Amino acid sequence: MTGKVAVFGAGSWGTAFSIVLADAGNEVTIWARREEVAQAINEQHENADYHPGVQLPPAISATHDVEKAVHEADVVVLATPSQTLRDNLVEWAPFLPDQAVLVSLMKGVELGTLERMSQVIAGVTGAGPDRIAVISGPNLSPEIARREPAAGVVACTDEGVAQMLQARVHSAAFRPYTSTDVIGCEIGGAYKNVVGIAAGMAAGLGFGDNTTASVITRGLAETARLAVKLGANPLTLMGLAGLGDLVATCSSPLSRNRTFGENLGRGMSVPDIVAQTRQVAEGAKSCHSLRELAARNDVDAPVAQYVDDVVGGRMTAAEMMDAVLGRPTKAETD
């Protein structure tokens, strides 16, 4: 099953996922905020800003015009930074086709409202849960763009819609699984960025694999506590959208969140890190919203708390590791 797909966001992940969609047989139109990016994609069949040297399939085109991007699209993929989604959607909503399925590639929790991305989409567009889906998993965009084998999760509360999208994104290099646990996939995707920053800080401080494994494990436990409290299936956190995504983010040098954390561990300030990179480390924002979401639901969240304190300049990376090690110990199942 194929058709027309609009992808809002010409960044690293939006472009990489457009390749997946085109390889699966879809006609893809990327909406780019900068007109010169759209022009380069159309003329050179490459997004040199994010994936230099990767030739884009002929089925991919780009435009700066919102109305042209969504023309005849039955699936609209949203691939913007999570904290800009609401403002963008307010601008795009009048043009979105009434029956199109809206797919979130974003992994974050909105500051202030503490809403997951699917909740933001529903609130702005009025779309019901059967028209909102999320895609998550261990999907490092440079590897996806190079068509290295990968898997992911397509989640929608309507199982039929999840299966439809599964067929639309299944390519030779990308294997999607379905789920109806939107909450679990979204919390897993948002939290892994925060844990990735913590793992990066440990690496930046010079600690080894034992420390990294400890951070990953405790981060997964913290993620599961919050997700289950919000209504998620705990098994989701053991799969691709939970553990799989967490391991990739915490372990890979391609992970912008891990790299952000490494730089913090080496003593760099947040403004200096932001100045030297053009990509968004989502966990640097979501650490605060996840900390507040956990507090609102009476969930113990030391990883989110300490990462937020380091990002906010209230604690150093070294102090964070001391705080983690100095916490009272509990049974492993707590």
CSV table of C-alpha atoms in Angstrom, one decimal:
chain,number,residue,atom,x,y,z
A,1,MET,CA,0.0,0.0,0.0
A,2,THR,CA,1.5,3.3,-1.1
A,3,GLY,CA,0.4,6.9,-1.6
A,4,LYS,CA,1.3,10.5,-1.0
A,5,VAL,CA,3.1,11.5,2.2
A,6,ALA,CA,4.0,15.0,3.4
A,7,VAL,CA,7.0,15.3,5.7
A,8,PHE,CA,7.2,18.5,7.7
A,9,GLY,CA,10.9,19.0,8.6
A,10,ALA,CA,13.9,18.9,6.3
A,11,GLY,CA,16.3,18.2,9.2
A,12,SER,CA,18.4,15.1,9.8
A,13,TRP,CA,15.5,12.7,10.9
A,14,GLY,CA,12.9,14.1,8.6
A,15,THR,CA,15.1,13.7,5.6
A,16,ALA,CA,16.2,10.2,6.7
A,17,PHE,CA,12.7,9.0,7.2
A,18,SER,CA,11.7,10.5,3.9
A,19,ILE,CA,14.2,8.0,2.4
A,20,VAL,CA,12.5,5.2,4.2
A,21,LEU,CA,9.1,6.3,2.9
A,22,ALA,CA,10.3,6.6,-0.7
A,23,ASP,CA,12.0,3.2,-0.5
A,24,ALA,CA,8.7,1.8,0.7
A,25,GLY,CA,7.0,3.1,-2.5
A,26,ASN,CA,5.5,6.4,-1.4
A,27,GLU,CA,5.6,9.7,-3.2
A,28,VAL,CA,7.2,12.1,-0.6
A,29,THR,CA,7.1,15.8,-0.4
A,30,ILE,CA,9.3,17.4,2.2
A,31,TRP,CA,8.3,20.8,3.6
A,32,ALA,CA,11.4,22.9,4.3
A,33,ARG,CA,11.4,26.1,6.4
A,34,ARG,CA,14.2,27.5,4.2
A,35,GLU,CA,13.4,27.9,0.6
A,36,GLU,CA,17.0,27.3,-0.4
A,37,VAL,CA,17.0,23.9,1.2
A,38,ALA,CA,13.9,22.9,-0.8
A,39,GLN,CA,15.5,24.1,-3.9
A,40,ALA,CA,18.7,22.2,-3.3
A,41,ILE,CA,16.8,19.0,-2.6
A,42,ASN,CA,14.9,19.4,-5.9
A,43,GLU,CA,17.9,20.3,-8.0
A,44,GLN,CA,20.7,18.2,-6.4
A,45,HIS,CA,18.6,15.4,-4.9
A,46,GLU,CA,20.7,15.7,-1.7
A,47,ASN,CA,20.3,17.4,1.7
A,48,ALA,CA,23.9,18.4,2.1
A,49,ASP,CA,23.3,20.2,5.4
A,50,TYR,CA,22.4,17.0,7.2
A,51,HIS,CA,23.3,14.0,5.0
A,52,PRO,CA,26.0,15.0,2.6
A,53,GLY,CA,26.8,12.5,-0.1
A,54,VAL,CA,23.5,10.6,0.4
A,55,GLN,CA,21.5,10.6,-2.9
A,56,LEU,CA,17.8,11.1,-2.3
A,57,PRO,CA,15.4,8.8,-4.3
A,58,PRO,CA,13.5,10.3,-7.2
A,59,ALA,CA,10.2,10.0,-5.4
A,60,ILE,CA,11.3,12.7,-2.9
A,61,SER,CA,10.7,16.4,-3.7
A,62,ALA,CA,10.6,19.4,-1.5
A,63,THR,CA,8.8,22.7,-1.2
A,64,HIS,CA,8.6,25.8,1.1
A,65,ASP,CA,4.8,26.0,0.4
A,66,VAL,CA,2.7,24.3,3.1
A,67,GLU,CA,-0.4,23.9,0.8
A,68,LYS,CA,1.7,22.3,-1.9
A,69,ALA,CA,3.4,19.9,0.6
A,70,VAL,CA,0.1,18.5,1.8
A,71,HIS,CA,-1.7,18.4,-1.5
A,72,GLU,CA,-3.4,14.9,-1.9
A,73,ALA,CA,-1.4,13.6,1.1
A,74,ASP,CA,-3.2,10.9,3.2
A,75,VAL,CA,-0.3,10.7,5.7
A,76,VAL,CA,1.4,13.8,7.2
A,77,VAL,CA,4.7,13.2,9.1
A,78,LEU,CA,5.8,15.7,11.7
A,79,ALA,CA,9.6,15.9,12.2
A,80,THR,CA,10.3,19.2,13.9
A,81,PRO,CA,12.0,19.9,17.3
A,82,SER,CA,9.4,19.0,20.0
A,83,GLN,CA,9.4,22.4,21.6
A,84,THR,CA,8.5,24.1,18.4
A,85,LEU,CA,5.7,21.7,17.4
A,86,ARG,CA,2.8,23.7,18.8
A,87,ASP,CA,3.7,27.0,17.1
A,88,ASN,CA,4.3,25.2,13.8
A,89,LEU,CA,1.1,23.2,14.0
A,90,VAL,CA,-1.0,26.4,14.6
A,91,GLU,CA,0.5,27.6,11.2
A,92,TRP,CA,0.0,24.3,9.4
A,93,ALA,CA,-3.3,23.1,10.8
A,94,PRO,CA,-5.6,25.0,8.4
A,95,PHE,CA,-3.9,23.2,5.4
A,96,LEU,CA,-3.9,19.7,6.8
A,97,PRO,CA,-6.3,17.3,5.0
A,98,ASP,CA,-9.2,16.4,7.2
A,99,GLN,CA,-8.7,12.6,7.0
A,100,ALA,CA,-4.9,12.4,6.9
A,101,VAL,CA,-3.2,10.4,9.5
A,102,LEU,CA,-0.8,12.6,11.5
A,103,VAL,CA,2.5,10.8,12.4
A,104,SER,CA,4.9,12.2,15.1
A,105,LEU,CA,8.6,11.4,14.8
A,106,MET,CA,9.4,13.7,17.7
A,107,LYS,CA,10.7,12.5,21.1
A,108,GLY,CA,10.0,15.1,23.8
A,109,VAL,CA,7.5,16.4,26.3
A,110,GLU,CA,6.4,20.0,25.9
A,111,LEU,CA,7.6,22.5,28.4
A,112,GLY,CA,4.9,24.2,30.5
A,113,THR,CA,2.0,22.0,29.4
A,114,LEU,CA,3.9,18.7,30.1
A,115,GLU,CA,2.1,17.2,27.1
A,116,ARG,CA,3.3,14.4,25.0
A,117,MET,CA,3.6,15.2,21.2
A,118,SER,CA,0.5,13.2,20.4
A,119,GLN,CA,-1.4,15.3,22.9
A,120,VAL,CA,-0.1,18.5,21.4
A,121,ILE,CA,-1.2,17.3,17.9
A,122,ALA,CA,-4.7,16.4,19.2
A,123,GLY,CA,-5.1,19.7,21.0
A,124,VAL,CA,-4.1,21.9,18.0
A,125,THR,CA,-5.6,20.0,15.1
A,126,GLY,CA,-8.7,18.4,16.8
A,127,ALA,CA,-7.7,15.0,15.3
A,128,GLY,CA,-9.0,11.9,17.2
A,129,PRO,CA,-6.7,9.2,18.4
A,130,ASP,CA,-7.4,7.1,15.3
A,131,ARG,CA,-5.7,9.7,13.2
A,132,ILE,CA,-2.6,10.2,15.4
A,133,ALA,CA,0.4,7.8,15.4
A,134,VAL,CA,4.0,7.9,16.6
A,135,ILE,CA,7.1,6.2,15.3
A,136,SER,CA,9.9,5.4,17.7
A,137,GLY,CA,12.8,3.1,18.2
A,138,PRO,CA,16.6,3.0,17.8
A,139,ASN,CA,16.7,5.2,14.7
A,140,LEU,CA,19.9,7.1,14.5
A,141,SER,CA,19.3,9.2,11.4
A,142,PRO,CA,22.7,8.9,9.7
A,143,GLU,CA,22.5,5.1,9.7
A,144,ILE,CA,18.9,5.2,8.5
A,145,ALA,CA,19.8,7.6,5.6
A,146,ARG,CA,22.6,5.2,4.6
A,147,ARG,CA,20.0,2.4,4.6
A,148,GLU,CA,21.7,0.3,7.3
A,149,PRO,CA,19.3,-2.3,8.6
A,150,ALA,CA,17.1,-1.0,11.4
A,151,ALA,CA,13.7,-1.6,13.1
A,152,GLY,CA,11.2,0.7,14.8
A,153,VAL,CA,7.7,0.8,16.3
A,154,VAL,CA,4.6,2.3,14.7
A,155,ALA,CA,2.1,3.0,17.5
A,156,CYS,CA,-1.5,4.1,17.3
A,157,THR,CA,-4.4,3.4,19.6
A,158,ASP,CA,-6.2,2.1,16.5
A,159,GLU,CA,-4.5,-1.1,15.6
A,160,GLY,CA,-5.8,-1.0,12.0
A,161,VAL,CA,-4.2,2.4,11.5
A,162,ALA,CA,-0.9,1.1,13.0
A,163,GLN,CA,-1.0,-1.8,10.6
A,164,MET,CA,-1.7,0.5,7.6
A,165,LEU,CA,1.3,2.7,8.5
A,166,GLN,CA,3.4,-0.4,9.1
A,167,ALA,CA,2.8,-1.3,5.4
A,168,ARG,CA,3.6,2.2,4.3
A,169,VAL,CA,7.0,2.4,6.0
A,170,HIS,CA,8.2,-1.2,5.5
A,171,SER,CA,11.3,-1.0,3.2
A,172,ALA,CA,14.2,-3.4,2.5
A,173,ALA,CA,16.2,-1.7,5.2
A,174,PHE,CA,13.6,-0.7,7.7
A,175,ARG,CA,11.4,-3.2,9.6
A,176,PRO,CA,8.5,-1.7,11.6
A,177,TYR,CA,6.5,-3.4,14.3
A,178,THR,CA,3.1,-2.2,15.5
A,179,SER,CA,1.8,-1.2,18.9
A,180,THR,CA,-1.2,0.3,20.5
A,181,ASP,CA,0.8,1.7,23.4
A,182,VAL,CA,1.3,5.3,22.3
A,183,ILE,CA,2.1,6.5,25.9
A,184,GLY,CA,4.8,3.9,26.4
A,185,CYS,CA,6.4,4.7,23.0
A,186,GLU,CA,6.3,8.5,23.6
A,187,ILE,CA,7.7,8.4,27.2
A,188,GLY,CA,10.4,5.9,26.2
A,189,GLY,CA,11.4,8.1,23.3
A,190,ALA,CA,11.5,11.3,25.4
A,191,TYR,CA,13.2,9.8,28.4
A,192,LYS,CA,16.0,8.0,26.5
A,193,ASN,CA,17.3,11.4,25.4
A,194,VAL,CA,17.7,12.5,29.0
A,195,VAL,CA,19.4,9.2,30.0
A,196,GLY,CA,21.6,9.6,26.9
A,197,ILE,CA,22.8,13.0,28.3
A,198,ALA,CA,23.6,11.3,31.6
A,199,ALA,CA,25.5,8.5,30.0
A,200,GLY,CA,27.4,11.0,27.9
A,201,MET,CA,28.4,13.0,31.0
A,202,ALA,CA,29.7,9.8,32.5
A,203,ALA,CA,31.8,9.2,29.4
A,204,GLY,CA,33.0,12.8,29.3
A,205,LEU,CA,34.2,12.4,32.9
A,206,GLY,CA,36.3,9.5,31.8
A,207,PHE,CA,34.2,6.7,33.3
A,208,GLY,CA,33.9,3.3,31.6
A,209,ASP,CA,31.4,0.8,30.6
A,210,ASN,CA,30.3,-0.2,34.1
A,211,THR,CA,29.2,3.3,34.8
A,212,THR,CA,27.4,3.6,31.4
A,213,ALA,CA,25.6,0.3,32.0
A,214,SER,CA,24.5,1.5,35.5
A,215,VAL,CA,23.2,4.7,34.1
A,216,ILE,CA,21.3,2.9,31.3
A,217,THR,CA,19.8,0.4,33.7
A,218,ARG,CA,18.7,3.0,36.3
A,219,GLY,CA,17.4,5.2,33.5
A,220,LEU,CA,15.3,2.4,32.1
A,221,ALA,CA,13.8,1.8,35.6
A,222,GLU,CA,13.0,5.4,36.0
A,223,THR,CA,11.5,5.6,32.5
A,224,ALA,CA,9.3,2.6,33.3
A,225,ARG,CA,8.1,4.0,36.6
A,226,LEU,CA,6.8,7.1,34.9
A,227,ALA,CA,5.4,5.4,31.8
A,228,VAL,CA,3.5,2.8,33.8
A,229,LYS,CA,2.1,5.4,36.1
A,230,LEU,CA,0.8,7.2,33.1
A,231,GLY,CA,-0.9,4.1,31.8
A,232,ALA,CA,1.8,2.4,29.6
A,233,ASN,CA,2.4,-1.3,29.1
A,234,PRO,CA,5.6,-2.1,30.9
A,235,LEU,CA,6.6,-4.6,28.1
A,236,THR,CA,6.8,-1.6,25.7
A,237,LEU,CA,9.8,-0.4,27.7
A,238,MET,CA,11.5,-3.7,27.2
A,239,GLY,CA,11.2,-3.5,23.4
A,240,LEU,CA,12.5,-1.3,20.6
A,241,ALA,CA,10.8,1.9,21.7
A,242,GLY,CA,12.2,1.5,25.2
A,243,LEU,CA,15.4,-0.5,25.8
A,244,GLY,CA,16.4,-0.5,22.1
A,245,ASP,CA,16.2,3.2,21.7
A,246,LEU,CA,17.8,3.8,25.0
A,247,VAL,CA,20.9,1.6,24.3
A,248,ALA,CA,21.4,3.2,20.9
A,249,THR,CA,21.2,6.8,22.3
A,250,CYS,CA,23.4,6.1,25.3
A,251,SER,CA,26.1,4.1,23.4
A,252,SER,CA,26.5,5.7,19.9
A,253,PRO,CA,28.7,8.6,19.0
A,254,LEU,CA,26.1,9.5,16.5
A,255,SER,CA,23.7,10.4,19.3
A,256,ARG,CA,23.4,14.1,19.7
A,257,ASN,CA,22.2,13.7,23.3
A,258,ARG,CA,25.1,11.5,24.3
A,259,THR,CA,27.5,14.0,22.6
A,260,PHE,CA,25.8,16.9,24.4
A,261,GLY,CA,26.3,15.0,27.7
A,262,GLU,CA,30.0,14.2,26.9
A,263,ASN,CA,30.7,17.9,26.3
A,264,LEU,CA,29.0,18.7,29.7
A,265,GLY,CA,31.2,16.1,31.3
A,266,ARG,CA,34.3,17.7,29.8
A,267,GLY,CA,33.3,21.0,31.4
A,268,MET,CA,31.8,22.8,28.5
A,269,SER,CA,28.9,25.2,29.2
A,270,VAL,CA,25.5,24.8,27.6
A,271,PRO,CA,25.8,28.0,25.5
A,272,ASP,CA,29.2,26.8,24.2
A,273,ILE,CA,27.8,23.4,23.3
A,274,VAL,CA,24.8,25.0,21.5
A,275,ALA,CA,27.0,27.4,19.6
A,276,GLN,CA,29.1,24.6,18.1
A,277,THR,CA,26.3,22.3,16.9
A,278,ARG,CA,23.5,22.9,14.5
A,279,GLN,CA,21.3,20.1,15.8
A,280,VAL,CA,18.9,19.8,18.7
A,281,ALA,CA,19.7,17.7,21.8
A,282,GLU,CA,16.0,17.2,22.7
A,283,GLY,CA,17.0,15.9,26.2
A,284,ALA,CA,18.4,19.3,27.1
A,285,LYS,CA,14.8,20.6,27.1
A,286,SER,CA,12.8,17.5,28.0
A,287,CYS,CA,14.8,16.9,31.2
A,288,HIS,CA,12.9,19.8,32.8
A,289,SER,CA,9.5,18.8,31.5
A,290,LEU,CA,10.0,15.1,32.4
A,291,ARG,CA,11.2,16.1,35.8
A,292,GLU,CA,8.0,18.2,36.3
A,293,LEU,CA,5.8,15.4,34.8
A,294,ALA,CA,7.3,12.9,37.2
A,295,ALA,CA,6.8,15.2,40.2
A,296,ARG,CA,3.2,15.8,39.2
A,297,ASN,CA,2.6,12.1,39.2
A,298,ASP,CA,4.6,11.4,42.4
A,299,VAL,CA,7.3,9.4,40.6
A,300,ASP,CA,10.9,9.4,41.8
A,301,ALA,CA,13.0,10.7,38.9
A,302,PRO,CA,16.6,11.3,40.0
A,303,VAL,CA,18.1,11.1,36.5
A,304,ALA,CA,15.8,13.7,35.1
A,305,GLN,CA,16.3,15.8,38.2
A,306,TYR,CA,20.1,15.8,38.1
A,307,VAL,CA,20.4,16.2,34.3
A,308,ASP,CA,18.0,19.2,34.6
A,309,ASP,CA,20.2,20.6,37.3
A,310,VAL,CA,23.4,20.2,35.3
A,311,VAL,CA,21.8,21.7,32.1
A,312,GLY,CA,20.5,24.6,34.3
A,313,GLY,CA,23.9,25.3,35.7
A,314,ARG,CA,22.9,24.3,39.3
A,315,MET,CA,25.2,21.3,39.4
A,316,THR,CA,28.3,20.1,37.6
A,317,ALA,CA,28.5,16.7,35.9
A,318,ALA,CA,30.9,15.5,38.5
A,319,GLU,CA,28.5,16.5,41.3
A,320,MET,CA,25.8,14.7,39.4
A,321,MET,CA,27.7,11.4,39.5
A,322,ASP,CA,28.5,11.9,43.2
A,323,ALA,CA,24.8,12.5,43.8
A,324,VAL,CA,23.8,9.4,41.9
A,325,LEU,CA,26.3,7.2,43.8
A,326,GLY,CA,25.3,8.8,47.1
A,327,ARG,CA,21.6,8.1,46.9
A,328,PRO,CA,20.2,5.5,49.4
A,329,THR,CA,20.2,2.1,47.9
A,330,LYS,CA,17.0,0.1,47.5
A,331,ALA,CA,16.1,-3.3,46.3
A,332,GLU,CA,16.7,-3.8,42.5
A,333,THR,CA,13.0,-4.2,41.9
A,334,ASP,CA,12.1,-0.8,43.5
